[in-house]
Amino acid sequence: MTPDPLLLQQHGLTRGEYQRILEMLGREPTLTELGIFSVMWSEHCSYKSSRVHLRKLPTTGRRVLQGPGENAGAVDIGDGLAAVFKIESHNHPSFIEPYQGAATGVGGIIRDIFTMGARPIALLNSLRFGSLDDPHVRRTFAGVVAGIAGYGNSIGIPTVGGEIGFDESYTGNPLVNVFCLGIARADEIVKASASGEGNPVYYVGARTGRDGIHGATMASAEFDDKSAEKRPAVQVGDPFMEKLLLEACLEVMKTGALVGIQDMGAAGLTCSTCEMGARGGAGVAIDVSLVPQRETGMTPYEIMLSESQERMLLVVTRGREQEVERVFEKWDLHAVRIGEVTTDNRLRVQHHGEVVADIPTAALTDEAPLYERPMAEPAYLADARQLSMQSLGRPGRPQEIFGRLLASPAIASKQWVYRQYDHMVRTNTLVVPGMGAGVVRVKGTQRALALSVDGNGRFVYLDPFLGAQLAVAEAARNVACVGGQPIGATNCLNFGNPERPEIMWQFARTVEGISAACRALDIPITGGNVSLYNETDGRAVLPTPVLGVVGLIEEASRIVRRAFTSQGDAIVLLGTGAAELGGSEYLKVVHGLVRGVPPALDLAREAALQRLLVAAISRAVIRSAHDCADGGFAVALAECCFGTGLGAAVDLPPVEADAGFGPIAALFGESASRVIVSVEPQRTADLLALAADEGVPAGVIGTVGGERVRMRVAGSGAIDEPLADAERIWSQAIGRYFEPQRAIA
Amino acid sequence: MKFAVVVFPGSNCDHDAYHAVKHVLGQDAAFVWHKETSLGGADAVILPGGFAHGDYLRTGAIARFSPVMQAVRRFAAAGGPVLGICNGFQVLLEAGLLPGAMLRNRSVQFQCEHVYVRVEQTDTPFTLACRQGQILRIPIAHGEGNYYAEPAVLEQLERNRQVVFRYTTVAGAVTDDSNPNGSINNIAGICSEGRNVVGLMPHPERACELPLGSADGLVVLESVVKAVTQGAVAATR
């Protein structure tokens, strides 16, 4: 029988996929079954386009306790403890309803962490928007920030870091990637699997409503001018309910009566039941009429597909139900028994005793469709990679360019944003947001963790393989700059429509780049998230992989920050600059171009640089460290001065470039593997010796002090500006977009 | 001495307060669940920050109905020292243990940042060890910390010297710029008429260790230890 084409389209299923369903079931699916297949086979849940590529990532290492496949990854941090972490996207909901979309993104990733038995202690986020000149973008930006703040602040998990980028390609499709890290006892990590015939299956948390039905399917489709009509598919967050669930679930885990637990995120009850069953090699039978409901007359289809937030599914050891129920009652939550574990490896759903779905769990998980989609190098690349200095006209005045870059939202202070996040609650935050990597101490130990999320869509657009490597290197370098040894990473891969060969090519090359860099830097990927179909009206976002790297700091008391600390300290540049303006913020801001080839990256040299930083910091040789990224050396030096009242005077080595662009390249080029450090003059020799041991180029370029920021290139003056003026430009740029008169415009 | 740290279901600074008194100050401390009816023989009570019952209605509005608040009321009436920090302050206002109310910050945003407060009174159990006029650098983290009291109440607060902390510049000047949230008369914290109940919006428990950015808040907690051990304050039993 041929299915109704409209029905298939509404469920995001192809005719071929429907044929497969018929073969797997040996009959026509019921409507509820069709809905279940629809969400489980959606790109969002099945990774059907990306899985063949993701297998290339390195996922093992001596510290890895849990790799991909569970709710989050985990690495050993010593003292019998594990860091449990993951990053996830909430891009599509955040475009449709910025506040709730971002808030529920935070809620979802927090659940992934405490589900593993870890106490969440830090949040970070990586955000991308269109230009702030666009009033609609400003509203999205303010809404996303408020949503992240509203959820994270209420539940009491500090937001300790992140990054924000801007490009027109994100105008109709912002990126909201949220990272969470928790701490668990290494031997008490909890798995999301169902096992033990007859063990009861419990539902706990918010009641199920009609919100978010087909959210996973929505996240697997492009946007068009009808997207605003999808608002009912966005869920509403309740951070107080999540706080109760967090505390109660961690308490329940301590009883030892729990077999497995999973949150109901994308695809809700459907995903949690069949995934837990598949992981545990068991089946799950539930009766949806027992599920607590917020609305009357809900059908089994709606109950199975609802993405109402703040709900958990638990499998409890038979005979120990009361211990579990007692804990939930303490927190005024009602755990409801909705079914039990079976041995037939099937998901069986009843409604008032009538079977409405009966599907092998493997059909929904391991045997879901897998595509090797066609790939083709994008046509734009050959031209976009050409950059002729001559075509840029005469080089501008460095001082004027410096001011424009400091005022560019990508570079300007994000204090307007970070002030809205509670970044201090839990009293562990040693380095606050906006300073490179965030650092949290691990109470009860001498250790701390450094956390950084980074990605550069322009670089990946111009060279996915290299751009992805640069993202890994930057995140790891940020962690090393505070003294952290990178020990694990998670990635969030934000791309356009994978059914287009050029997008799939970008994706595949990106994964290969991440893989190459992670192998060279010895950083296993322990999990992550893929977000495809980030397009509006056929226009894709810049391909944007975001890397979240976790670094281990052995002695929390030894960390350094990016800010200069002492008048008279020597300023040393580790690494060397080259004529590399391709894909730079300078080209974008001054010339309106996204062009050229990204900076070269020597992974062996990058690894040596990071080893050097960790060694120099652990031996207290240096007093500050900051990597050169967006805006190049000039911006990085200014950032080392901001907030300290200490100026700086430096003379940079010359850089050879065409058409007189040498000084511009030296100051604003974004060459990789460069770090500005400050060092007590008498320790300079120690630092240079350490650098020589690692083969890292290093040279004293100037001195900390004075009230001005002065930069020369090969002896010629380039920038000489009062520190206070530079800092004013930098610190006020973003807030200006939100002054009352402008907000009304 | 022994601290009781009250835990409402949405408290999220309870562990921070506990850590500060137990691990930084080395005092005895215990969590007291909001459904309890006794404070377990504590010498001082802390109502910590957070969102007591979600606070979707008004901050602290539902917390006053928690069973533990009867015990807190009795303890306060008997002269025992009670400190409400941030949401704890909001709860004390809603419970009528302190006068006034909180409005949304005038920025209409949540704000988390270090501010300066001036110690206005040193004859409360939580400022005993401070110098008069001492400037403390302590963080705030709230969306509704814009303190308001009707003119008559305000006048009485000032006359009775019940304003304990005021937002100022680093040099101690009361200015509009140094007022982070629009609080009337730059009020950051007040005490009861009996002076044993103190509420403040800034978080002294977050400023007890230098690596976190400031240790200026320690003196607030040290004050009550001093007050209790010297017998300057105690709940009559």
PDB file of C-alpha atoms in Angstrom, chain A residues 364-507:
ATOM      1  CA  LEU A 364      14.962   2.712  16.146  1.00  0.00           C
ATOM      2  CA  THR A 365      18.611   2.919  17.193  1.00  0.00           C
ATOM      3  CA  ASP A 366      21.441   0.834  15.731  1.00  0.00           C
ATOM      4  CA  GLU A 367      19.516  -0.136  12.606  1.00  0.00           C
ATOM      5  CA  ALA A 368      18.277   3.361  11.842  1.00  0.00           C
ATOM      6  CA  PRO A 369      19.143   4.580   8.328  1.00  0.00           C
ATOM      7  CA  LEU A 370      22.725   5.462   7.627  1.00  0.00           C
ATOM      8  CA  TYR A 371      23.633   7.553   4.616  1.00  0.00           C
ATOM      9  CA  GLU A 372      26.860   8.075   2.752  1.00  0.00           C
ATOM     10  CA  ARG A 373      25.681  11.246   1.184  1.00  0.00           C
ATOM     11  CA  PRO A 374      27.376  12.530  -1.969  1.00  0.00           C
ATOM     12  CA  MET A 375      30.106  15.118  -1.490  1.00  0.00           C
ATOM     13  CA  ALA A 376      31.571  17.769  -3.760  1.00  0.00           C
ATOM     14  CA  GLU A 377      34.049  20.576  -3.210  1.00  0.00           C
ATOM     15  CA  PRO A 378      32.018  23.804  -3.147  1.00  0.00           C
ATOM     16  CA  ALA A 379      32.231  25.979  -6.252  1.00  0.00           C
ATOM     17  CA  TYR A 380      32.903  29.161  -4.240  1.00  0.00           C
ATOM     18  CA  LEU A 381      36.193  27.898  -2.828  1.00  0.00           C
ATOM     19  CA  ALA A 382      38.569  28.449  -5.740  1.00  0.00           C
ATOM     20  CA  ASP A 383      37.699  32.138  -5.950  1.00  0.00           C
ATOM     21  CA  ALA A 384      37.240  32.790  -2.218  1.00  0.00           C
ATOM     22  CA  ARG A 385      40.719  31.493  -1.474  1.00  0.00           C
ATOM     23  CA  GLN A 386      42.295  34.134  -3.737  1.00  0.00           C
ATOM     24  CA  LEU A 387      43.457  37.237  -1.881  1.00  0.00           C
ATOM     25  CA  SER A 388      45.529  39.882  -3.597  1.00  0.00           C
ATOM     26  CA  MET A 389      47.006  42.587  -1.378  1.00  0.00           C
ATOM     27  CA  GLN A 390      47.102  44.946  -4.363  1.00  0.00           C
ATOM     28  CA  SER A 391      43.323  44.760  -4.658  1.00  0.00           C
ATOM     29  CA  LEU A 392      42.926  46.152  -1.126  1.00  0.00           C
ATOM     30  CA  GLY A 393      44.274  49.581  -2.065  1.00  0.00           C
ATOM     31  CA  ARG A 394      46.776  51.440   0.079  1.00  0.00           C
ATOM     32  CA  PRO A 395      47.160  50.062   3.618  1.00  0.00           C
ATOM     33  CA  GLY A 396      45.253  52.145   6.187  1.00  0.00           C
ATOM     34  CA  ARG A 397      46.681  53.754   9.318  1.00  0.00           C
ATOM     35  CA  PRO A 398      47.270  51.076  11.963  1.00  0.00           C
ATOM     36  CA  GLN A 399      46.030  53.322  14.760  1.00  0.00           C
ATOM     37  CA  GLU A 400      42.691  53.908  13.030  1.00  0.00           C
ATOM     38  CA  ILE A 401      42.308  50.204  12.211  1.00  0.00           C
ATOM     39  CA  PHE A 402      43.110  49.351  15.825  1.00  0.00           C
ATOM     40  CA  GLY A 403      40.195  51.505  17.015  1.00  0.00           C
ATOM     41  CA  ARG A 404      37.788  49.970  14.513  1.00  0.00           C
ATOM     42  CA  LEU A 405      38.741  46.447  15.529  1.00  0.00           C
ATOM     43  CA  LEU A 406      38.357  47.189  19.242  1.00  0.00           C
ATOM     44  CA  ALA A 407      34.822  48.422  18.518  1.00  0.00           C
ATOM     45  CA  SER A 408      33.914  45.378  16.416  1.00  0.00           C
ATOM     46  CA  PRO A 409      31.355  43.295  18.383  1.00  0.00           C
ATOM     47  CA  ALA A 410      33.353  40.097  17.804  1.00  0.00           C
ATOM     48  CA  ILE A 411      36.330  41.654  19.608  1.00  0.00           C
ATOM     49  CA  ALA A 412      34.727  44.209  21.948  1.00  0.00           C
ATOM     50  CA  SER A 413      34.188  43.440  25.623  1.00  0.00           C
ATOM     51  CA  LYS A 414      31.266  41.101  26.274  1.00  0.00           C
ATOM     52  CA  GLN A 415      30.749  42.457  29.787  1.00  0.00           C
ATOM     53  CA  TRP A 416      27.190  43.499  28.823  1.00  0.00           C
ATOM     54  CA  VAL A 417      26.538  39.786  28.339  1.00  0.00           C
ATOM     55  CA  TYR A 418      28.608  38.199  31.096  1.00  0.00           C
ATOM     56  CA  ARG A 419      27.276  40.546  33.770  1.00  0.00           C
ATOM     57  CA  GLN A 420      23.870  38.942  33.207  1.00  0.00           C
ATOM     58  CA  TYR A 421      25.223  35.456  33.953  1.00  0.00           C
ATOM     59  CA  ASP A 422      25.820  34.420  37.536  1.00  0.00           C
ATOM     60  CA  HIS A 423      29.421  33.357  37.027  1.00  0.00           C
ATOM     61  CA  MET A 424      30.378  33.070  40.712  1.00  0.00           C
ATOM     62  CA  VAL A 425      27.754  30.827  42.334  1.00  0.00           C
ATOM     63  CA  ARG A 426      29.243  27.643  43.868  1.00  0.00           C
ATOM     64  CA  THR A 427      32.348  29.728  44.734  1.00  0.00           C
ATOM     65  CA  ASN A 428      34.760  27.875  42.468  1.00  0.00           C
ATOM     66  CA  THR A 429      35.341  30.415  39.712  1.00  0.00           C
ATOM     67  CA  LEU A 430      39.012  31.403  39.562  1.00  0.00           C
ATOM     68  CA  VAL A 431      38.918  32.966  36.088  1.00  0.00           C
ATOM     69  CA  VAL A 432      35.699  34.727  35.100  1.00  0.00           C
ATOM     70  CA  PRO A 433      34.128  34.838  31.610  1.00  0.00           C
ATOM     71  CA  GLY A 434      35.594  37.095  28.936  1.00  0.00           C
ATOM     72  CA  MET A 435      39.212  36.323  29.820  1.00  0.00           C
ATOM     73  CA  GLY A 436      39.943  33.346  27.559  1.00  0.00           C
ATOM     74  CA  ALA A 437      39.429  30.003  29.279  1.00  0.00           C
ATOM     75  CA  GLY A 438      37.183  29.893  32.338  1.00  0.00           C
ATOM     76  CA  VAL A 439      38.726  28.213  35.379  1.00  0.00           C
ATOM     77  CA  VAL A 440      36.906  26.432  38.217  1.00  0.00           C
ATOM     78  CA  ARG A 441      38.605  24.876  41.197  1.00  0.00           C
ATOM     79  CA  VAL A 442      37.671  21.364  42.297  1.00  0.00           C
ATOM     80  CA  LYS A 443      36.844  21.669  46.003  1.00  0.00           C
ATOM     81  CA  GLY A 444      38.477  19.093  48.219  1.00  0.00           C
ATOM     82  CA  THR A 445      41.513  18.832  45.918  1.00  0.00           C
ATOM     83  CA  GLN A 446      44.446  21.021  44.852  1.00  0.00           C
ATOM     84  CA  ARG A 447      43.253  20.884  41.275  1.00  0.00           C
ATOM     85  CA  ALA A 448      41.277  23.104  38.945  1.00  0.00           C
ATOM     86  CA  LEU A 449      39.759  22.702  35.489  1.00  0.00           C
ATOM     87  CA  ALA A 450      40.237  25.100  32.593  1.00  0.00           C
ATOM     88  CA  LEU A 451      37.429  25.226  30.056  1.00  0.00           C
ATOM     89  CA  SER A 452      37.288  26.829  26.637  1.00  0.00           C
ATOM     90  CA  VAL A 453      34.883  26.764  23.701  1.00  0.00           C
ATOM     91  CA  ASP A 454      36.141  28.020  20.349  1.00  0.00           C
ATOM     92  CA  GLY A 455      35.397  27.970  16.663  1.00  0.00           C
ATOM     93  CA  ASN A 456      35.968  30.211  13.662  1.00  0.00           C
ATOM     94  CA  GLY A 457      33.404  29.827  10.895  1.00  0.00           C
ATOM     95  CA  ARG A 458      35.325  32.040   8.465  1.00  0.00           C
ATOM     96  CA  PHE A 459      38.405  29.841   8.603  1.00  0.00           C
ATOM     97  CA  VAL A 460      36.312  26.701   8.110  1.00  0.00           C
ATOM     98  CA  TYR A 461      34.442  28.300   5.218  1.00  0.00           C
ATOM     99  CA  LEU A 462      37.760  29.005   3.485  1.00  0.00           C
ATOM    100  CA  ASP A 463      39.361  25.653   4.356  1.00  0.00           C
ATOM    101  CA  PRO A 464      37.337  23.176   6.416  1.00  0.00           C
ATOM    102  CA  PHE A 465      40.236  20.813   7.096  1.00  0.00           C
ATOM    103  CA  LEU A 466      42.574  23.561   8.282  1.00  0.00           C
ATOM    104  CA  GLY A 467      39.845  25.658   9.896  1.00  0.00           C
ATOM    105  CA  ALA A 468      38.746  22.731  12.040  1.00  0.00           C
ATOM    106  CA  GLN A 469      42.330  22.110  13.141  1.00  0.00           C
ATOM    107  CA  LEU A 470      42.650  25.779  14.055  1.00  0.00           C
ATOM    108  CA  ALA A 471      39.516  25.519  16.214  1.00  0.00           C
ATOM    109  CA  VAL A 472      40.921  22.561  18.144  1.00  0.00           C
ATOM    110  CA  ALA A 473      44.287  24.307  18.505  1.00  0.00           C
ATOM    111  CA  GLU A 474      42.747  27.557  19.734  1.00  0.00           C
ATOM    112  CA  ALA A 475      40.532  25.927  22.347  1.00  0.00           C
ATOM    113  CA  ALA A 476      43.437  23.817  23.611  1.00  0.00           C
ATOM    114  CA  ARG A 477      45.796  26.823  23.565  1.00  0.00           C
ATOM    115  CA  ASN A 478      43.334  28.865  25.629  1.00  0.00           C
ATOM    116  CA  VAL A 479      43.283  26.104  28.209  1.00  0.00           C
ATOM    117  CA  ALA A 480      47.098  25.912  28.195  1.00  0.00           C
ATOM    118  CA  CYS A 481      47.334  29.703  28.656  1.00  0.00           C
ATOM    119  CA  VAL A 482      45.994  29.387  32.218  1.00  0.00           C
ATOM    120  CA  GLY A 483      48.133  26.327  32.926  1.00  0.00           C
ATOM    121  CA  GLY A 484      45.745  23.544  31.930  1.00  0.00           C
ATOM    122  CA  GLN A 485      46.852  20.326  30.275  1.00  0.00           C
ATOM    123  CA  PRO A 486      44.164  19.517  27.655  1.00  0.00           C
ATOM    124  CA  ILE A 487      42.724  16.095  28.547  1.00  0.00           C
ATOM    125  CA  GLY A 488      39.470  15.829  26.631  1.00  0.00           C
ATOM    126  CA  ALA A 489      37.146  17.577  24.230  1.00  0.00           C
ATOM    127  CA  THR A 490      33.584  17.673  23.004  1.00  0.00           C
ATOM    128  CA  ASN A 491      32.411  19.133  19.710  1.00  0.00           C
ATOM    129  CA  CYS A 492      29.315  20.730  18.304  1.00  0.00           C
ATOM    130  CA  LEU A 493      29.185  20.687  14.514  1.00  0.00           C
ATOM    131  CA  ASN A 494      26.886  23.333  13.037  1.00  0.00           C
ATOM    132  CA  PHE A 495      26.358  23.014   9.294  1.00  0.00           C
ATOM    133  CA  GLY A 496      23.795  23.541   6.545  1.00  0.00           C
ATOM    134  CA  ASN A 497      21.736  21.007   4.630  1.00  0.00           C
ATOM    135  CA  PRO A 498      23.655  17.687   4.342  1.00  0.00           C
ATOM    136  CA  GLU A 499      21.645  16.710   1.294  1.00  0.00           C
ATOM    137  CA  ARG A 500      23.698  19.305  -0.595  1.00  0.00           C
ATOM    138  CA  PRO A 501      27.016  17.721  -1.661  1.00  0.00           C
ATOM    139  CA  GLU A 502      29.092  20.842  -0.934  1.00  0.00           C
ATOM    140  CA  ILE A 503      27.772  21.027   2.658  1.00  0.00           C
ATOM    141  CA  MET A 504      28.507  17.340   3.157  1.00  0.00           C
ATOM    142  CA  TRP A 505      32.020  17.948   1.817  1.00  0.00           C
ATOM    143  CA  GLN A 506      32.547  20.765   4.317  1.00  0.00           C
ATOM    144  CA  PHE A 507      31.306  18.492   7.070  1.00  0.00           C
TER     145      PHE A 507
END
